[in-house]
Amino acid sequence: MKRIFSGVQPTGNLHLGNYLGAIRNWVRLQDEFEDCLFCVVDLHAITVWQEPKDLVANTREVAAAMIAAGIDPERNVIFNQSQVSAHAELAWIFNCVARLGWLDRMTQFKEKAGKDKERASVGLYAYPNLMAADILAYKGTHVPVGEDQKQHLELVRDIAQKFNHDYGQEFFPQVEPLIFGTATRVMSLKDGSSKMSKSDSADNSRINMTDNIDGIARKIKKAKTDPEPLPSEAQGLDGRPEAANLVGIYAALADTDVEAVLGEFGGQGFGAFKPALADLAVAKLSPVQDEMRRLMDDAEHVDTVLHAGAEKANDLATMILQEVQDLVGFLRP
Ligand code: AQP
């Protein structure tokens, strides 16, 4: 059986990369896969400090973005992670399955912990084990993610394999990453070599899902570029990360490919391209943003969706967790 699991952290500043690299793809997948769980991963969020009041608001914001983008809460399971305790319980078991050496190799921890590793939370280090639990608590088989999560998914496969080997049963499936679309890695508007990110202190580096029309246009106008006109072929973008990023964003928003965008804009400068990109971004994002705002004003509705989703998720995860507990040898009622 095929089952999709994916998540977004409610860490604030939900951005265009999260939308194009994740949420928009999920909208499409719900038509291909009958069984999809989409999770607001609040347990992951607190691996770095979150103001409790903001965490609540950001959890609702991510859920609102999912629904506004077109994920149907009736057909899919939309919920926040902390409402289903199986995630944390299975994560503990995986803490005992995963090896320190595996986690030591995770580049995201190194990037996020920075130079001051001693002061990073233990949760940040063990993050990939919790991610494995998120997926495997449902025996998820396919996980749509951006490029940045590829290494973590390899670790999920290692954990599943070791668990199956240690407990002598092909219990967990081998998870397949689904990395697709033209926007698997949307880069910062200020630096084409770093990922567009919620935690970047420069607000101009990203388009937030809550930015208004003027904000979107201004950020695109100010985006870093180079003095050359756009090339006519994709090869001409080599060594031009900022230009490649803006063309990639255009292609993703227009649902086309880089070649088609260069076919239209090749030879033109950014003075012509940026306004076209701003118009396209506003046209594509505005309807989603309007619906998001409406939902964020209706917290009760969003909370109801999350609660109903958590009940469904809990039923699925509890059955699998009980089997895991039996395999591990935990005495239970
Ligand atoms: N820049 C991006 N381009 C394409 N996809 C992206 N994703 C994140 N950034 C980009 C994808 O969005 C999903 C949810 O990500 P997350 O909430 O787990 O956050 P993250 O991957 O840690 O990246 P963020 O959003 O920028 O947060 P910070 O600043 O905390 O690192 C994932 O599928 C991810 O691949």
Tab-separated table of C-alpha atoms and ligand atoms in Angstrom:
chain	number	residue	atom	x	y	z
A	1	MET	CA	0.000	0.000	0.000
A	2	LYS	CA	1.244	3.481	-0.864
A	3	ARG	CA	0.998	6.182	1.750
A	4	ILE	CA	2.268	9.780	1.608
A	5	PHE	CA	3.575	11.580	4.674
A	6	SER	CA	5.073	15.054	4.668
A	7	GLY	CA	5.391	18.012	7.008
A	8	VAL	CA	6.215	21.678	7.420
A	9	GLN	CA	7.592	23.247	10.585
A	10	PRO	CA	5.539	26.059	12.125
A	11	THR	CA	8.589	28.230	12.648
A	12	GLY	CA	7.106	31.412	11.165
A	13	ASN	CA	7.846	33.183	7.880
A	14	LEU	CA	6.336	30.442	5.697
A	15	HIS	CA	7.820	31.263	2.307
A	16	LEU	CA	7.701	30.728	-1.436
A	17	GLY	CA	10.220	27.844	-1.166
A	18	ASN	CA	7.936	25.985	1.248
A	19	TYR	CA	5.014	26.629	-1.094
A	20	LEU	CA	6.655	25.711	-4.413
A	21	GLY	CA	8.952	23.013	-3.034
A	22	ALA	CA	6.414	21.322	-0.796
A	23	ILE	CA	2.807	22.451	-0.284
A	24	ARG	CA	1.912	22.998	-3.942
A	25	ASN	CA	3.250	19.553	-4.830
A	26	TRP	CA	1.112	17.998	-2.104
A	27	VAL	CA	-1.998	19.485	-3.689
A	28	ARG	CA	-1.164	17.518	-6.818
A	29	LEU	CA	-0.280	14.321	-4.993
A	30	GLN	CA	-3.645	14.098	-3.257
A	31	ASP	CA	-5.106	13.188	-6.662
A	32	GLU	CA	-2.525	10.463	-7.295
A	33	PHE	CA	-2.377	8.880	-3.836
A	34	GLU	CA	-5.468	7.871	-1.910
A	35	ASP	CA	-3.764	7.971	1.422
A	36	CYS	CA	-2.014	11.242	2.362
A	37	LEU	CA	-1.038	12.683	5.735
A	38	PHE	CA	0.136	16.298	5.902
A	39	CYS	CA	1.513	17.388	9.216
A	40	VAL	CA	2.392	20.671	10.915
A	41	VAL	CA	5.491	19.432	12.704
A	42	ASP	CA	5.467	21.464	15.901
A	43	LEU	CA	7.661	18.978	17.802
A	44	HIS	CA	10.366	19.654	15.220
A	45	ALA	CA	9.846	23.402	15.536
A	46	ILE	CA	10.865	23.489	19.209
A	47	THR	CA	14.298	22.035	18.438
A	48	VAL	CA	15.136	25.744	18.267
A	49	TRP	CA	13.465	28.247	20.615
A	50	GLN	CA	9.876	29.244	19.730
A	51	GLU	CA	7.855	31.802	21.643
A	52	PRO	CA	4.825	29.747	22.818
A	53	LYS	CA	2.332	32.389	21.616
A	54	ASP	CA	3.988	32.524	18.194
A	55	LEU	CA	4.090	28.744	17.915
A	56	VAL	CA	0.314	28.560	18.249
A	57	ALA	CA	-0.176	31.260	15.606
A	58	ASN	CA	2.409	29.735	13.266
A	59	THR	CA	0.813	26.287	13.584
A	60	ARG	CA	-2.480	27.766	12.427
A	61	GLU	CA	-0.698	29.678	9.659
A	62	VAL	CA	0.847	26.517	8.169
A	63	ALA	CA	-2.455	24.639	8.406
A	64	ALA	CA	-4.217	27.589	6.748
A	65	ALA	CA	-1.626	27.590	3.945
A	66	MET	CA	-2.181	23.886	3.308
A	67	ILE	CA	-5.952	24.271	3.128
A	68	ALA	CA	-5.782	27.530	1.131
A	69	ALA	CA	-3.401	25.953	-1.385
A	70	GLY	CA	-6.046	23.299	-2.080
A	71	ILE	CA	-5.322	20.325	0.180
A	72	ASP	CA	-8.716	18.885	1.010
A	73	PRO	CA	-8.989	18.106	4.744
A	74	GLU	CA	-11.833	15.693	4.075
A	75	ARG	CA	-9.850	13.479	1.711
A	76	ASN	CA	-6.495	13.834	3.498
A	77	VAL	CA	-5.303	13.923	7.064
A	78	ILE	CA	-4.140	17.408	8.110
A	79	PHE	CA	-2.978	17.648	11.724
A	80	ASN	CA	-0.298	18.972	14.039
A	81	GLN	CA	2.272	16.507	15.270
A	82	SER	CA	2.064	17.132	19.031
A	83	GLN	CA	-1.572	15.970	19.092
A	84	VAL	CA	-0.446	12.428	18.231
A	85	SER	CA	1.853	11.097	20.946
A	86	ALA	CA	2.957	8.113	18.839
A	87	HIS	CA	5.451	10.405	17.059
A	88	ALA	CA	7.368	11.100	20.270
A	89	GLU	CA	7.061	7.520	21.529
A	90	LEU	CA	8.384	5.976	18.314
A	91	ALA	CA	11.101	8.629	18.121
A	92	TRP	CA	12.438	7.421	21.470
A	93	ILE	CA	12.667	3.868	20.161
A	94	PHE	CA	14.465	5.183	17.062
A	95	ASN	CA	16.854	7.138	19.304
A	96	CYS	CA	17.920	3.710	20.453
A	97	VAL	CA	18.112	2.275	16.926
A	98	ALA	CA	19.978	5.085	15.128
A	99	ARG	CA	23.748	5.337	15.657
A	100	LEU	CA	25.588	8.477	16.727
A	101	GLY	CA	27.836	8.186	13.692
A	102	TRP	CA	24.822	8.435	11.392
A	103	LEU	CA	23.586	11.618	13.025
A	104	ASP	CA	27.089	13.076	13.071
A	105	ARG	CA	27.018	13.109	9.293
A	106	MET	CA	23.821	15.189	8.978
A	107	THR	CA	24.696	18.443	7.238
A	108	GLN	CA	21.501	20.227	8.338
A	109	PHE	CA	22.501	19.874	11.997
A	110	LYS	CA	25.929	21.291	11.224
A	111	GLU	CA	24.361	24.229	9.353
A	112	LYS	CA	21.732	24.946	11.984
A	113	ALA	CA	23.938	24.433	15.042
A	114	GLY	CA	26.661	26.580	13.486
A	115	LYS	CA	29.979	26.982	15.253
A	116	ASP	CA	28.445	26.812	18.711
A	117	LYS	CA	27.433	23.144	18.587
A	118	GLU	CA	27.695	22.767	22.374
A	119	ARG	CA	24.746	25.098	22.844
A	120	ALA	CA	22.435	23.422	20.301
A	121	SER	CA	19.541	21.431	21.745
A	122	VAL	CA	19.696	17.647	21.901
A	123	GLY	CA	16.408	17.743	19.977
A	124	LEU	CA	18.073	19.503	17.042
A	125	TYR	CA	20.653	16.720	16.894
A	126	ALA	CA	18.063	13.935	17.131
A	127	TYR	CA	15.705	15.689	14.673
A	128	PRO	CA	16.145	13.064	11.910
A	129	ASN	CA	15.081	10.285	14.311
A	130	LEU	CA	11.836	12.133	14.992
A	131	MET	CA	11.401	12.595	11.256
A	132	ALA	CA	11.788	8.838	10.821
A	133	ALA	CA	9.125	8.323	13.487
A	134	ASP	CA	6.760	10.799	11.761
A	135	ILE	CA	6.851	8.789	8.563
A	136	LEU	CA	7.129	5.270	9.913
A	137	ALA	CA	4.428	5.685	12.575
A	138	TYR	CA	2.104	5.395	9.563
A	139	LYS	CA	4.326	3.056	7.528
A	140	GLY	CA	4.554	5.919	5.047
A	141	THR	CA	6.012	4.830	1.718
A	142	HIS	CA	6.472	8.102	-0.190
A	143	VAL	CA	7.679	11.427	1.146
A	144	PRO	CA	7.517	14.550	-1.010
A	145	VAL	CA	10.288	16.947	0.045
A	146	GLY	CA	12.670	19.586	-1.250
A	147	GLU	CA	16.316	18.719	-2.054
A	148	ASP	CA	17.389	19.801	1.448
A	149	GLN	CA	15.682	16.797	3.057
A	150	LYS	CA	17.291	14.117	0.887
A	151	GLN	CA	19.961	13.209	3.440
A	152	HIS	CA	17.417	12.922	6.252
A	153	LEU	CA	15.343	10.537	4.168
A	154	GLU	CA	18.363	8.332	3.585
A	155	LEU	CA	18.692	8.153	7.353
A	156	VAL	CA	15.012	7.199	7.646
A	157	ARG	CA	15.751	4.274	5.323
A	158	ASP	CA	18.765	3.270	7.443
A	159	ILE	CA	16.676	3.350	10.620
A	160	ALA	CA	13.908	1.253	9.062
A	161	GLN	CA	16.431	-1.253	7.778
A	162	LYS	CA	18.244	-1.579	11.121
A	163	PHE	CA	14.968	-1.896	13.042
A	164	ASN	CA	13.799	-4.636	10.650
A	165	HIS	CA	17.125	-6.408	10.972
A	166	ASP	CA	17.374	-6.091	14.783
A	167	TYR	CA	13.826	-7.310	15.389
A	168	GLY	CA	13.905	-9.930	12.634
A	169	GLN	CA	10.926	-8.800	10.602
A	170	GLU	CA	10.342	-6.760	7.431
A	171	PHE	CA	8.152	-4.465	9.488
A	172	PHE	CA	8.835	-0.976	8.152
A	173	PRO	CA	8.798	-0.172	4.426
A	174	GLN	CA	11.698	1.457	2.593
A	175	VAL	CA	10.617	5.039	2.143
A	176	GLU	CA	10.914	6.676	-1.273
A	177	PRO	CA	11.614	10.407	-1.482
A	178	LEU	CA	9.536	12.276	-4.056
A	179	ILE	CA	11.615	15.226	-5.195
A	180	PHE	CA	10.002	16.771	-8.214
A	181	GLY	CA	9.074	20.011	-9.935
A	182	THR	CA	11.207	22.952	-11.033
A	183	ALA	CA	11.409	24.381	-7.514
A	184	THR	CA	13.061	21.679	-5.453
A	185	ARG	CA	15.483	24.293	-4.101
A	186	VAL	CA	14.334	27.902	-4.196
A	187	MET	CA	17.256	30.122	-3.275
A	188	SER	CA	17.504	33.342	-1.277
A	189	LEU	CA	16.670	36.514	-3.210
A	190	LYS	CA	19.814	38.067	-1.730
A	191	ASP	CA	22.249	35.216	-2.304
A	192	GLY	CA	21.770	32.605	-5.015
A	193	SER	CA	24.017	30.167	-3.196
A	194	SER	CA	21.912	29.833	-0.034
A	195	LYS	CA	18.456	28.346	0.301
A	196	MET	CA	15.436	30.583	0.799
A	197	SER	CA	14.813	30.002	4.467
A	198	LYS	CA	12.401	30.902	7.268
A	199	SER	CA	15.245	31.563	9.640
A	200	ASP	CA	17.188	34.019	7.439
A	201	SER	CA	17.294	37.254	9.423
A	202	ALA	CA	16.957	39.290	6.182
A	203	ASP	CA	13.262	39.509	5.336
A	204	ASN	CA	14.193	40.650	1.801
A	205	SER	CA	15.791	37.257	1.198
A	206	ARG	CA	12.421	35.544	0.904
A	207	ILE	CA	8.846	36.016	-0.262
A	208	ASN	CA	6.654	35.244	2.708
A	209	MET	CA	3.243	33.712	2.145
A	210	THR	CA	1.849	36.617	4.159
A	211	ASP	CA	3.540	39.371	2.087
A	212	ASN	CA	1.135	41.744	0.378
A	213	ILE	CA	1.213	42.634	-3.334
A	214	ASP	CA	3.505	45.637	-2.840
A	215	GLY	CA	5.850	43.618	-0.647
A	216	ILE	CA	6.169	40.848	-3.236
A	217	ALA	CA	6.842	43.339	-6.072
A	218	ARG	CA	9.374	45.277	-3.968
A	219	LYS	CA	11.313	42.180	-2.952
A	220	ILE	CA	11.521	40.925	-6.531
A	221	LYS	CA	12.624	44.387	-7.728
A	222	LYS	CA	15.371	44.432	-5.082
A	223	ALA	CA	16.460	40.823	-5.684
A	224	LYS	CA	20.167	40.433	-6.394
A	225	THR	CA	20.998	39.882	-10.070
A	226	ASP	CA	23.935	40.429	-12.419
A	227	PRO	CA	24.349	42.966	-15.255
A	228	GLU	CA	24.028	40.440	-18.143
A	229	PRO	CA	20.804	39.903	-20.081
A	230	LEU	CA	19.101	36.526	-19.713
A	231	PRO	CA	20.556	33.804	-21.943
A	232	SER	CA	18.474	31.985	-24.557
A	233	GLU	CA	19.469	28.530	-23.307
A	234	ALA	CA	19.622	26.967	-19.841
A	235	GLN	CA	23.375	26.365	-20.144
A	236	GLY	CA	23.878	30.125	-20.156
A	237	LEU	CA	22.656	30.226	-16.539
A	238	ASP	CA	25.686	28.245	-15.347
A	239	GLY	CA	27.681	30.359	-12.915
A	240	ARG	CA	24.786	32.819	-12.579
A	241	PRO	CA	22.993	31.529	-9.449
A	242	GLU	CA	20.776	34.567	-8.875
A	243	ALA	CA	19.585	34.661	-12.495
A	244	ALA	CA	19.032	30.886	-12.431
A	245	ASN	CA	16.986	31.223	-9.254
A	246	LEU	CA	14.650	33.912	-10.606
A	247	VAL	CA	14.154	32.020	-13.874
A	248	GLY	CA	13.472	28.835	-11.863
A	249	ILE	CA	10.896	30.642	-9.725
A	250	TYR	CA	9.211	31.995	-12.857
A	251	ALA	CA	9.142	28.514	-14.415
A	252	ALA	CA	7.665	26.979	-11.264
A	253	LEU	CA	4.993	29.644	-10.884
A	254	ALA	CA	4.063	29.454	-14.579
A	255	ASP	CA	4.079	25.641	-14.466
A	256	THR	CA	6.559	25.421	-17.276
A	257	ASP	CA	10.282	24.731	-17.616
A	258	VAL	CA	13.394	26.890	-17.653
A	259	GLU	CA	13.857	26.473	-21.433
A	260	ALA	CA	10.371	27.849	-22.105
A	261	VAL	CA	11.015	30.868	-19.864
A	262	LEU	CA	14.326	31.575	-21.614
A	263	GLY	CA	12.594	31.122	-24.971
A	264	GLU	CA	10.373	34.033	-23.977
A	265	PHE	CA	12.837	36.247	-22.093
A	266	GLY	CA	16.261	35.270	-23.524
A	267	GLY	CA	18.194	38.393	-24.579
A	268	GLN	CA	16.165	40.667	-22.270
A	269	GLY	CA	17.560	42.350	-19.175
A	270	PHE	CA	16.228	42.133	-15.625
A	271	GLY	CA	14.516	45.499	-16.118
A	272	ALA	CA	11.966	43.637	-18.258
A	273	PHE	CA	12.078	40.262	-16.533
A	274	LYS	CA	11.586	41.341	-12.922
A	275	PRO	CA	8.256	43.176	-13.456
A	276	ALA	CA	6.966	40.150	-15.407
A	277	LEU	CA	8.038	37.865	-12.556
A	278	ALA	CA	6.427	40.159	-9.964
A	279	ASP	CA	3.131	40.197	-11.908
A	280	LEU	CA	3.178	36.419	-12.211
A	281	ALA	CA	4.009	35.915	-8.527
A	282	VAL	CA	1.187	38.213	-7.452
A	283	ALA	CA	-1.294	36.566	-9.845
A	284	LYS	CA	-0.427	33.053	-8.633
A	285	LEU	CA	0.005	33.739	-4.931
A	286	SER	CA	-2.796	36.250	-4.275
A	287	PRO	CA	-5.705	33.780	-4.384
A	288	VAL	CA	-3.904	31.442	-1.968
A	289	GLN	CA	-2.935	34.324	0.292
A	290	ASP	CA	-6.472	35.734	0.363
A	291	GLU	CA	-7.855	32.370	1.421
A	292	MET	CA	-5.055	31.971	3.962
A	293	ARG	CA	-5.926	35.312	5.546
A	294	ARG	CA	-9.584	34.353	5.697
A	295	LEU	CA	-8.722	31.069	7.420
A	296	MET	CA	-6.300	32.709	9.832
A	297	ASP	CA	-9.163	34.947	10.944
A	298	ASP	CA	-11.182	31.822	11.663
A	299	ALA	CA	-8.942	30.064	14.186
A	300	GLU	CA	-11.804	27.915	15.414
A	301	HIS	CA	-12.262	26.338	12.004
A	302	VAL	CA	-8.537	25.670	11.575
A	303	ASP	CA	-8.349	24.133	15.052
A	304	THR	CA	-11.302	21.891	14.250
A	305	VAL	CA	-9.604	20.647	11.076
A	306	LEU	CA	-6.379	19.929	12.985
A	307	HIS	CA	-8.194	18.150	15.767
A	308	ALA	CA	-10.244	15.966	13.413
A	309	GLY	CA	-7.061	15.135	11.478
A	310	ALA	CA	-5.239	14.246	14.691
A	311	GLU	CA	-7.975	11.793	15.655
A	312	LYS	CA	-7.656	9.987	12.328
A	313	ALA	CA	-3.855	10.043	12.531
A	314	ASN	CA	-3.943	8.770	16.091
A	315	ASP	CA	-6.052	5.748	15.109
A	316	LEU	CA	-3.577	4.800	12.377
A	317	ALA	CA	-0.425	5.394	14.412
A	318	THR	CA	-1.618	3.674	17.586
A	319	MET	CA	-2.109	0.363	15.771
A	320	ILE	CA	1.376	0.487	14.274
A	321	LEU	CA	2.980	1.651	17.527
A	322	GLN	CA	1.428	-1.248	19.441
A	323	GLU	CA	2.948	-3.712	16.979
A	324	VAL	CA	6.314	-1.984	17.424
A	325	GLN	CA	5.987	-2.207	21.213
A	326	ASP	CA	5.293	-5.923	20.950
A	327	LEU	CA	8.327	-6.441	18.716
A	328	VAL	CA	10.547	-4.461	21.078
A	329	GLY	CA	9.259	-6.392	24.087
A	330	PHE	CA	7.388	-3.699	25.977
A	331	LEU	CA	4.716	-5.099	28.271
A	332	ARG	CA	1.423	-3.347	27.606
A	333	PRO	CA	-2.206	-3.810	28.694
B	1	AQP	N1	14.094	26.979	-0.265
B	1	AQP	C1	13.351	25.898	-0.445
B	1	AQP	N2	13.093	25.443	-1.690
B	1	AQP	C2	12.330	24.340	-1.893
B	1	AQP	N3	11.771	23.632	-0.877
B	1	AQP	C3	12.007	24.056	0.376
B	1	AQP	N4	11.619	23.600	1.580
B	1	AQP	C4	12.125	24.389	2.555
B	1	AQP	N5	12.852	25.368	2.009
B	1	AQP	C5	12.797	25.202	0.663
B	1	AQP	C6	10.768	22.445	1.761
B	1	AQP	O1	9.664	22.847	2.550
B	1	AQP	C7	9.249	21.734	3.353
B	1	AQP	C8	9.064	22.182	4.767
B	1	AQP	O2	10.275	22.676	5.273
B	1	AQP	P1	10.499	22.838	6.828
B	1	AQP	O3	9.391	23.539	7.434
B	1	AQP	O4	10.846	21.521	7.408
B	1	AQP	O5	11.719	23.783	6.889
B	1	AQP	P2	13.202	23.622	6.421
B	1	AQP	O6	13.367	22.581	5.365
B	1	AQP	O7	14.065	23.499	7.603
B	1	AQP	O8	13.481	24.991	5.683
B	1	AQP	P3	12.969	26.408	6.015
B	1	AQP	O9	11.504	26.453	5.757
B	1	AQP	O10	13.702	27.410	5.250
B	1	AQP	O11	13.265	26.614	7.532
B	1	AQP	P4	14.663	26.925	8.234
B	1	AQP	O12	14.972	28.357	8.034
B	1	AQP	O13	14.353	26.633	9.664
B	1	AQP	O14	15.688	26.024	7.637
B	1	AQP	C9	10.285	20.640	3.190
B	1	AQP	O15	9.792	19.663	2.293
B	1	AQP	C10	11.455	21.363	2.585
B	1	AQP	O16	12.215	20.504	1.752
